mmCIF file of C-alpha atoms in Angstrom:
data_model
loop_
_atom_site.group_PDB
_atom_site.id
_atom_site.type_symbol
_atom_site.label_atom_id
_atom_site.label_comp_id
_atom_site.label_asym_id
_atom_site.label_seq_id
_atom_site.Cartn_x
_atom_site.Cartn_y
_atom_site.Cartn_z
ATOM 1 C CA ARG A 1252 -8.916 -15.408 8.749
ATOM 2 C CA VAL A 1253 -6.067 -17.898 8.519
ATOM 3 C CA ALA A 1254 -2.506 -16.862 7.754
ATOM 4 C CA ILE A 1255 -1.014 -18.695 4.769
ATOM 5 C CA THR A 1256 2.343 -18.689 3.013
ATOM 6 C CA ALA A 1257 3.132 -16.558 -0.013
ATOM 7 C CA GLY A 1258 2.917 -19.488 -2.433
ATOM 8 C CA GLU A 1259 -0.450 -20.626 -1.082
ATOM 9 C CA GLN A 1260 -1.708 -17.044 -1.019
ATOM 10 C CA GLN A 1261 -1.129 -16.595 -4.735
ATOM 11 C CA LYS A 1262 -2.532 -19.924 -5.847
ATOM 12 C CA ASN A 1263 -6.201 -19.776 -6.869
ATOM 13 C CA SER A 1264 -6.809 -16.353 -5.265
ATOM 14 C CA THR A 1265 -9.883 -14.793 -6.889
ATOM 15 C CA VAL A 1266 -9.522 -11.258 -8.243
ATOM 16 C CA PHE A 1267 -12.282 -9.127 -9.766
ATOM 17 C CA PRO A 1268 -11.532 -6.963 -12.838
ATOM 18 C CA CYS A 1269 -13.179 -3.923 -11.214
ATOM 19 C CA SER A 1270 -10.571 -4.097 -8.426
ATOM 20 C CA VAL A 1271 -7.833 -4.116 -11.042
ATOM 21 C CA MET A 1272 -9.406 -1.100 -12.760
ATOM 22 C CA ALA A 1273 -9.603 0.752 -9.428
ATOM 23 C CA ALA A 1274 -5.886 0.115 -8.858
ATOM 24 C CA VAL A 1275 -4.987 1.398 -12.325
ATOM 25 C CA LEU A 1276 -7.169 4.518 -11.997
ATOM 26 C CA LEU A 1277 -5.747 5.337 -8.560
ATOM 27 C CA GLN A 1278 -2.237 5.012 -9.911
ATOM 28 C CA HIS A 1279 -3.079 7.536 -12.628
ATOM 29 C CA ILE A 1280 -4.448 9.886 -9.959
ATOM 30 C CA ASN A 1281 -1.484 9.514 -7.598
ATOM 31 C CA SER A 1282 1.281 9.461 -10.211
ATOM 32 C CA TYR A 1283 -0.032 11.822 -12.886
ATOM 33 C CA ASN A 1284 -2.904 13.670 -11.135
ATOM 34 C CA SER A 1285 -5.042 12.434 -14.006
ATOM 35 C CA TRP A 1286 -8.708 11.862 -13.172
ATOM 36 C CA HIS A 1287 -9.713 10.605 -16.616
ATOM 37 C CA VAL A 1288 -8.151 7.954 -18.853
ATOM 38 C CA PRO A 1289 -8.988 7.109 -22.490
ATOM 39 C CA VAL A 1290 -10.900 3.849 -22.753
ATOM 40 C CA SER A 1291 -8.374 2.302 -25.169
ATOM 41 C CA GLN A 1292 -5.451 3.027 -22.841
ATOM 42 C CA LEU A 1293 -7.345 1.899 -19.734
ATOM 43 C CA ARG A 1294 -8.418 -1.365 -21.362
ATOM 44 C CA LYS A 1295 -4.823 -2.096 -22.346
ATOM 45 C CA GLU A 1296 -3.503 -1.395 -18.840
ATOM 46 C CA VAL A 1297 -6.265 -3.306 -17.027
ATOM 47 C CA LEU A 1298 -5.850 -6.384 -19.245
ATOM 48 C CA TRP A 1299 -2.080 -6.187 -18.830
ATOM 49 C CA PHE A 1300 -2.414 -6.015 -15.034
ATOM 50 C CA CYS A 1301 -4.891 -8.925 -15.111
ATOM 51 C CA GLU A 1302 -2.468 -11.007 -17.153
ATOM 52 C CA MET A 1303 0.294 -10.223 -14.667
ATOM 53 C CA LEU A 1304 -1.868 -11.349 -11.736
ATOM 54 C CA ILE A 1305 -2.855 -14.517 -13.622
ATOM 55 C CA LYS A 1306 0.843 -15.287 -14.113
ATOM 56 C CA LEU A 1307 1.247 -14.910 -10.349
ATOM 57 C CA GLY A 1308 -1.388 -17.603 -9.821
ATOM 58 C CA CYS A 1309 -4.570 -15.559 -9.353
ATOM 59 C CA VAL A 1310 -7.914 -16.475 -10.888
ATOM 60 C CA ILE A 1311 -9.664 -13.686 -12.842
ATOM 61 C CA ASP A 1312 -12.894 -14.038 -14.774
ATOM 62 C CA LEU A 1313 -12.183 -12.395 -18.146
ATOM 63 C CA ASN A 1314 -15.498 -13.378 -19.713
ATOM 64 C CA GLU A 1315 -15.538 -12.476 -23.394
ATOM 65 C CA GLU A 1316 -19.332 -12.082 -23.268
ATOM 66 C CA TYR A 1317 -19.044 -8.674 -21.593
ATOM 67 C CA ASP A 1318 -16.718 -5.725 -22.057
ATOM 68 C CA ILE A 1319 -14.291 -5.484 -19.154
ATOM 69 C CA ILE A 1320 -14.399 -1.680 -19.119
ATOM 70 C CA SER A 1321 -18.170 -1.150 -19.176
ATOM 71 C CA HIS A 1322 -18.704 -3.983 -16.668
ATOM 72 C CA SER A 1323 -16.082 -2.591 -14.267
ATOM 73 C CA VAL A 1324 -17.455 0.942 -14.627
ATOM 74 C CA ALA A 1325 -20.894 -0.393 -13.658
ATOM 75 C CA MET A 1326 -19.377 -2.072 -10.594
ATOM 76 C CA LEU A 1327 -17.569 1.144 -9.586
ATOM 77 C CA SER A 1328 -20.529 3.457 -10.286
ATOM 78 C CA PRO A 1329 -21.295 6.218 -9.331
ATOM 79 C CA VAL A 1330 -17.680 7.048 -8.478
ATOM 80 C CA VAL A 1331 -16.481 6.041 -11.962
ATOM 81 C CA VAL A 1332 -18.388 6.983 -15.123
ATOM 82 C CA LEU A 1333 -17.971 6.309 -18.835
ATOM 83 C CA ASP A 1334 -18.107 9.542 -20.838
ATOM 84 C CA GLY A 1335 -17.784 8.733 -24.537
ATOM 85 C CA ASP A 1336 -14.317 7.306 -25.092
ATOM 86 C CA VAL A 1337 -13.012 8.417 -21.673
ATOM 87 C CA VAL A 1338 -13.398 6.859 -18.214
ATOM 88 C CA LYS A 1339 -13.633 9.488 -15.487
ATOM 89 C CA VAL A 1340 -13.353 9.401 -11.716
ATOM 90 C CA GLU A 1341 -15.985 11.798 -10.382
ATOM 91 C CA ARG A 1342 -14.462 14.742 -8.563
ATOM 92 C CA ASN A 1343 -16.250 17.992 -7.703
ATOM 93 C CA PRO A 1344 -13.612 20.752 -7.396
ATOM 94 C CA SER A 1345 -15.971 23.100 -5.522
ATOM 95 C CA PRO A 1346 -14.545 24.101 -2.087
ATOM 96 C CA ASP A 1347 -17.823 23.648 -0.183
ATOM 97 C CA LEU A 1348 -18.160 20.910 2.434
ATOM 98 C CA LYS A 1349 -20.413 18.668 0.376
ATOM 99 C CA ALA A 1350 -17.958 18.620 -2.518
ATOM 100 C CA ALA A 1351 -15.054 17.890 -0.154
ATOM 101 C CA PHE A 1352 -17.016 14.931 1.212
ATOM 102 C CA GLN A 1353 -17.701 13.671 -2.310
ATOM 103 C CA PHE A 1354 -13.993 13.944 -3.097
ATOM 104 C CA SER A 1355 -13.037 11.864 -0.038
ATOM 105 C CA HIS A 1356 -15.818 9.381 -0.771
ATOM 106 C CA SER A 1357 -14.428 8.831 -4.287
ATOM 107 C CA LEU A 1358 -10.954 8.036 -2.985
ATOM 108 C CA ILE A 1359 -12.197 5.824 -0.164
ATOM 109 C CA SER A 1360 -14.481 3.844 -2.496
ATOM 110 C CA MET A 1361 -11.699 3.364 -5.044
ATOM 111 C CA GLY A 1362 -9.172 2.511 -2.342
ATOM 112 C CA ARG A 1363 -11.479 -0.122 -0.874
ATOM 113 C CA ARG A 1364 -11.791 -1.814 -4.260
ATOM 114 C CA ARG A 1365 -8.034 -1.623 -4.883
ATOM 115 C CA ASN A 1366 -7.296 -3.139 -1.480
ATOM 116 C CA GLU A 1367 -9.257 -6.244 -2.468
ATOM 117 C CA LEU A 1368 -6.134 -7.163 -4.439
ATOM 118 C CA MET A 1369 -3.928 -7.132 -1.356
ATOM 119 C CA HIS A 1370 -4.709 -10.674 -0.230
ATOM 120 C CA SER A 1371 -3.376 -11.847 -3.604
ATOM 121 C CA ALA A 1372 -0.505 -9.442 -4.170
ATOM 122 C CA ILE A 1373 0.917 -8.348 -0.818
ATOM 123 C CA HIS A 1374 4.086 -10.464 -1.067
ATOM 124 C CA PRO A 1375 4.951 -9.520 -4.697
ATOM 125 C CA ALA A 1376 4.158 -5.893 -3.826
ATOM 126 C CA LEU A 1377 6.555 -5.955 -0.861
ATOM 127 C CA LEU A 1378 9.298 -7.471 -2.979
ATOM 128 C CA ALA A 1379 8.679 -4.973 -5.792
ATOM 129 C CA LYS A 1380 8.976 -2.114 -3.292
ATOM 130 C CA SER A 1381 12.189 -3.662 -1.940
ATOM 131 C CA LEU A 1382 13.695 -3.861 -5.428
ATOM 132 C CA SER A 1383 13.798 -0.186 -6.398
ATOM 133 C CA TYR A 1384 17.234 -0.636 -7.977
ATOM 134 C CA PRO A 1385 19.517 -3.632 -8.786
ATOM 135 C CA SER A 1386 20.291 -5.279 -5.447
ATOM 136 C CA SER A 1387 22.175 -8.194 -3.990
ATOM 137 C CA LEU A 1388 20.219 -11.050 -2.465
ATOM 138 C CA GLN A 1389 21.321 -9.989 1.013
ATOM 139 C CA HIS A 1390 20.176 -6.380 0.568
ATOM 140 C CA LEU A 1391 16.909 -7.454 -1.057
ATOM 141 C CA ARG A 1392 16.138 -9.840 1.802
ATOM 142 C CA HIS A 1393 17.007 -7.156 4.382
ATOM 143 C CA THR A 1394 14.671 -4.562 2.810
ATOM 144 C CA TYR A 1395 11.847 -7.090 2.326
ATOM 145 C CA THR A 1396 12.171 -8.138 5.970
ATOM 146 C CA LYS A 1397 11.987 -4.543 7.157
ATOM 147 C CA LEU A 1398 8.804 -3.848 5.153
ATOM 148 C CA TYR A 1399 7.368 -7.185 6.295
ATOM 149 C CA HIS A 1400 7.783 -6.161 9.943
ATOM 150 C CA ILE A 1401 6.450 -2.642 9.357
ATOM 151 C CA LEU A 1402 3.167 -3.987 7.950
ATOM 152 C CA GLN A 1403 2.786 -6.866 10.397
ATOM 153 C CA CYS A 1404 -0.253 -5.189 12.016
ATOM 154 C CA GLU A 1405 -1.867 -4.429 8.649
ATOM 155 C CA PHE A 1406 -1.776 -7.869 7.014
ATOM 156 C CA ILE A 1407 -1.871 -11.423 8.299
ATOM 157 C CA PHE A 1408 1.382 -13.294 7.734
ATOM 158 C CA GLN A 1409 1.996 -16.873 8.804
ATOM 159 C CA PRO A 1410 4.160 -16.929 11.952
ATOM 160 C CA ASP A 1411 7.840 -17.767 11.386
ATOM 161 C CA ALA A 1412 7.338 -17.954 7.609
ATOM 162 C CA LEU A 1413 9.192 -14.795 6.601
ATOM 163 C CA ASN A 1414 12.158 -16.530 4.958
ATOM 164 C CA ARG A 1415 9.886 -18.979 3.152
ATOM 165 C CA ASP A 1416 7.602 -16.161 1.977
ATOM 166 C CA PHE A 1417 10.579 -14.229 0.661
ATOM 167 C CA THR A 1418 12.062 -17.213 -1.155
ATOM 168 C CA GLU A 1419 8.745 -18.308 -2.683
ATOM 169 C CA THR A 1420 7.926 -14.789 -3.848
ATOM 170 C CA LEU A 1421 11.342 -14.200 -5.409
ATOM 171 C CA GLU A 1422 11.293 -17.571 -7.180
ATOM 172 C CA MET A 1423 7.756 -16.935 -8.457
ATOM 173 C CA LEU A 1424 8.630 -13.493 -9.864
ATOM 174 C CA MET A 1425 11.741 -14.922 -11.513
ATOM 175 C CA ARG A 1426 9.792 -17.851 -12.937
ATOM 176 C CA VAL A 1427 7.263 -15.581 -14.661
ATOM 177 C CA GLY A 1428 10.014 -13.279 -15.934
ATOM 178 C CA TYR A 1429 9.401 -10.129 -13.873
ATOM 179 C CA VAL A 1430 12.657 -10.371 -11.912
ATOM 180 C CA SER A 1431 16.051 -11.423 -13.262
ATOM 181 C CA ARG A 1432 19.543 -11.918 -11.867
ATOM 182 C CA ASP A 1433 22.598 -10.621 -13.688
ATOM 183 C CA PRO A 1434 25.028 -13.571 -14.077
ATOM 184 C CA ASP A 1435 28.061 -11.283 -13.802
ATOM 185 C CA THR A 1436 27.149 -8.972 -10.905
ATOM 186 C CA LEU A 1437 24.655 -11.391 -9.242
ATOM 187 C CA LEU A 1438 22.315 -8.427 -8.713
ATOM 188 C CA TYR A 1439 18.535 -8.814 -8.908
ATOM 189 C CA SER A 1440 16.364 -6.324 -10.787
ATOM 190 C CA PHE A 1441 12.863 -5.935 -12.235
ATOM 191 C CA THR A 1442 12.753 -6.565 -15.975
ATOM 192 C CA GLU A 1443 9.666 -4.393 -16.572
ATOM 193 C CA GLN A 1444 9.318 -1.057 -14.804
ATOM 194 C CA ARG A 1445 5.591 -0.924 -15.509
ATOM 195 C CA SER A 1446 4.942 -4.209 -13.699
ATOM 196 C CA ARG A 1447 6.937 -2.976 -10.719
ATOM 197 C CA ASP A 1448 5.082 0.359 -10.664
ATOM 198 C CA LEU A 1449 1.702 -1.382 -10.565
ATOM 199 C CA LEU A 1450 2.717 -3.721 -7.755
ATOM 200 C CA VAL A 1451 4.310 -0.912 -5.738
ATOM 201 C CA SER A 1452 1.174 1.236 -6.123
ATOM 202 C CA LEU A 1453 -0.714 -1.372 -4.055
ATOM 203 C CA VAL A 1454 1.483 -1.097 -0.965
ATOM 204 C CA GLU A 1455 2.704 2.498 -1.087
ATOM 205 C CA PRO A 1456 -0.524 4.043 0.317
ATOM 206 C CA PHE A 1457 -0.019 2.066 3.535
ATOM 207 C CA LEU A 1458 3.675 2.918 3.798
ATOM 208 C CA GLU A 1459 3.041 6.603 3.145
ATOM 209 C CA SER A 1460 0.269 6.647 5.755
ATOM 210 C CA TYR A 1461 2.549 4.948 8.289
ATOM 211 C CA HIS A 1462 5.299 7.445 7.555
ATOM 212 C CA HIS A 1463 3.082 10.453 8.230
ATOM 213 C CA ALA A 1464 1.662 8.845 11.371
ATOM 214 C CA TRP A 1465 5.157 8.142 12.679
ATOM 215 C CA LEU A 1466 6.423 11.656 12.004
ATOM 216 C CA PHE A 1467 3.515 13.108 13.987
ATOM 217 C CA THR A 1468 3.958 10.545 16.779
ATOM 218 C CA ILE A 1469 7.643 11.255 17.377
ATOM 219 C CA SER A 1470 6.985 14.999 17.389
ATOM 220 C CA TYR A 1471 3.943 14.916 19.657
ATOM 221 C CA LEU A 1472 3.990 11.863 21.929
ATOM 222 C CA PRO A 1473 5.202 12.338 25.550
ATOM 223 C CA ARG A 1474 8.337 10.527 26.735
ATOM 224 C CA THR A 1475 7.082 9.620 30.212
ATOM 225 C CA PRO A 1476 4.423 7.077 31.318
ATOM 226 C CA GLU A 1477 2.541 9.559 33.515
ATOM 227 C CA HIS A 1478 1.769 11.616 30.401
ATOM 228 C CA ALA A 1479 0.922 8.646 28.149
ATOM 229 C CA GLN A 1480 -1.581 9.182 25.344
ATOM 230 C CA GLY A 1481 -4.411 6.811 24.499
ATOM 231 C CA VAL A 1482 -3.910 5.034 21.175
ATOM 232 C CA ARG A 1483 -7.352 6.009 19.846
ATOM 233 C CA ASP A 1484 -6.883 9.627 20.950
ATOM 234 C CA LEU A 1485 -3.461 9.706 19.296
ATOM 235 C CA ALA A 1486 -4.919 8.234 16.080
ATOM 236 C CA VAL A 1487 -7.648 10.902 16.009
ATOM 237 C CA ARG A 1488 -5.027 13.640 16.438
ATOM 238 C CA ILE A 1489 -2.994 12.180 13.557
ATOM 239 C CA GLN A 1490 -6.113 11.955 11.399
ATOM 240 C CA THR A 1491 -6.962 15.599 12.129
ATOM 241 C CA TYR A 1492 -3.389 16.657 11.429
ATOM 242 C CA ASN A 1493 -3.367 14.862 8.063
ATOM 243 C CA SER A 1494 -6.757 16.240 7.014
ATOM 244 C CA VAL A 1495 -5.763 19.824 7.927
ATOM 245 C CA LEU A 1496 -2.248 19.594 6.507
ATOM 246 C CA TYR A 1497 -3.224 18.063 3.160
ATOM 247 C CA HIS A 1498 -6.945 18.930 2.912
ATOM 248 C CA GLU A 1499 -8.147 18.193 -0.623
ATOM 249 C CA PRO A 1500 -4.742 17.340 -2.175
ATOM 250 C CA VAL A 1501 -4.551 14.173 -0.027
ATOM 251 C CA GLN A 1502 -4.890 11.350 -2.541
ATOM 252 C CA CYS A 1503 -4.285 8.445 -0.181
ATOM 253 C CA SER A 1504 -7.448 7.554 1.737
ATOM 254 C CA GLU A 1505 -5.426 5.335 4.125
ATOM 255 C CA MET A 1506 -3.944 8.526 5.624
ATOM 256 C CA LEU A 1507 -7.392 9.335 7.022
ATOM 257 C CA ASN A 1508 -8.325 5.774 8.014
ATOM 258 C CA LEU A 1509 -8.335 5.435 11.813
ATOM 259 C CA ASN A 1510 -7.739 1.681 11.666
ATOM 260 C CA VAL A 1511 -4.642 2.125 9.505
ATOM 261 C CA ILE A 1512 -3.381 4.916 11.764
ATOM 262 C CA GLU A 1513 -3.909 2.778 14.882
ATOM 263 C CA ASN A 1514 -2.032 -0.089 13.233
ATOM 264 C CA ALA A 1515 0.826 2.310 12.463
ATOM 265 C CA VAL A 1516 0.993 3.180 16.165
ATOM 266 C CA MET A 1517 0.679 -0.389 17.449
ATOM 267 C CA VAL A 1518 3.473 -1.692 15.209
ATOM 268 C CA LEU A 1519 5.734 0.802 17.003
ATOM 269 C CA VAL A 1520 4.806 -0.958 20.248
ATOM 270 C CA ARG A 1521 5.821 -4.295 18.718
ATOM 271 C CA MET A 1522 9.118 -2.759 17.645
ATOM 272 C CA GLU A 1523 9.586 -1.394 21.194
ATOM 273 C CA PHE A 1524 9.823 2.243 20.124
ATOM 274 C CA LEU A 1525 6.659 2.930 22.125
ATOM 275 C CA THR A 1526 5.610 1.369 25.416
ATOM 276 C CA LEU A 1527 2.121 0.560 26.671
ATOM 277 C CA SER A 1528 1.641 2.165 30.064
ATOM 278 C CA ASN A 1529 -1.903 0.884 30.385
ATOM 279 C CA ARG A 1530 -2.633 -2.263 28.400
ATOM 280 C CA GLU A 1531 -6.369 -2.218 29.106
ATOM 281 C CA GLY A 1532 -6.722 1.440 28.161
ATOM 282 C CA ARG A 1533 -4.040 1.102 25.453
ATOM 283 C CA SER A 1534 -2.110 4.228 26.429
ATOM 284 C CA VAL A 1535 1.381 4.694 25.001
ATOM 285 C CA PHE A 1536 4.439 6.861 25.495
ATOM 286 C CA CYS A 1537 7.667 7.166 23.500
ATOM 287 C CA SER A 1538 10.194 5.070 25.427
ATOM 288 C CA ASN A 1539 12.984 5.094 22.875
ATOM 289 C CA PRO A 1540 12.943 8.407 20.952
ATOM 290 C CA ASN A 1541 16.491 8.159 19.588
ATOM 291 C CA ARG A 1542 16.007 4.739 17.974
ATOM 292 C CA PHE A 1543 12.540 5.770 16.827
ATOM 293 C CA SER A 1544 13.954 8.873 15.129
ATOM 294 C CA ASP A 1545 16.599 6.815 13.336
ATOM 295 C CA TYR A 1546 13.960 4.355 12.174
ATOM 296 C CA CYS A 1547 11.812 7.176 10.772
ATOM 297 C CA VAL A 1548 14.814 8.212 8.679
ATOM 298 C CA GLU A 1549 15.221 4.624 7.443
ATOM 299 C CA LEU A 1550 11.565 4.483 6.431
ATOM 300 C CA SER A 1551 11.966 7.789 4.581
ATOM 301 C CA LEU A 1552 14.817 6.254 2.597
ATOM 302 C CA LEU A 1553 12.710 3.187 1.846
ATOM 303 C CA LEU A 1554 9.964 5.421 0.473
ATOM 304 C CA THR A 1555 12.290 7.389 -1.804
ATOM 305 C CA PRO A 1556 11.430 8.949 -4.208
ATOM 306 C CA LEU A 1557 7.934 9.112 -2.734
ATOM 307 C CA THR A 1558 9.052 11.278 0.223
ATOM 308 C CA SER A 1559 11.043 13.631 -2.002
ATOM 309 C CA LYS A 1560 7.849 15.649 -2.504
ATOM 310 C CA LEU A 1561 7.476 16.355 1.216
#
């Protein structure tokens, strides 16, 4: 894969309608705990999200020869089914092991489809998450930069292009009318809360997963090199902790994804909160617990109000 700038990333990126539907359905699950959506409402929201992505420069095939809902349901089957005038995400509430596996499989399958949008929308999603309330340009840039660095192991960004990515993304969102600047206060804000919510829903699963991984790491990880913990072993412990702590209510499949958890740990190495004691074996220990603790608090504030439920 080749890292490209935000402007290039948006231009001519191909997006599939079924990925858009997966994102909308997952947002209903995470925000409203709703596992079924009326077809009329879902069609409206999917088309609206598609139009937003098209405005951002993406290419989406909205062929009038087929119905976007029935076609997307077929692509997402058997996890998603059409039942009369309602689209349902299959979920077996039985507590037995097989049902629990089916539940996780549904979320993982939907999450994989939703994440296909990330190559097209990562920069607008980061800026949307940074703009939770009217902000000055300086504060907006500071928050965007912090999120950019947090997810540097998760997504490929062009080296030394942070300022350009930020500027291009902000200008693009202002050009299409999703972000405005108050001429009196000079504060930037999103003009449509719904558009912001949809963009934020793409990046929040990763941030929430990182947050939980970091909280476990600072509580568990040794402070001395002779007691360093292997990165893979640490990731497995975090995965087990998340699965036991949240069990079926976990609605973010990234929290159980070992690759995402390992990335959450390795970005701490890049930030120098953790130190590699054995680069070949990738063992780490917490070399700077005080700064790490402060940074966990900062991430909690960035995730507000998402962390208010913890």
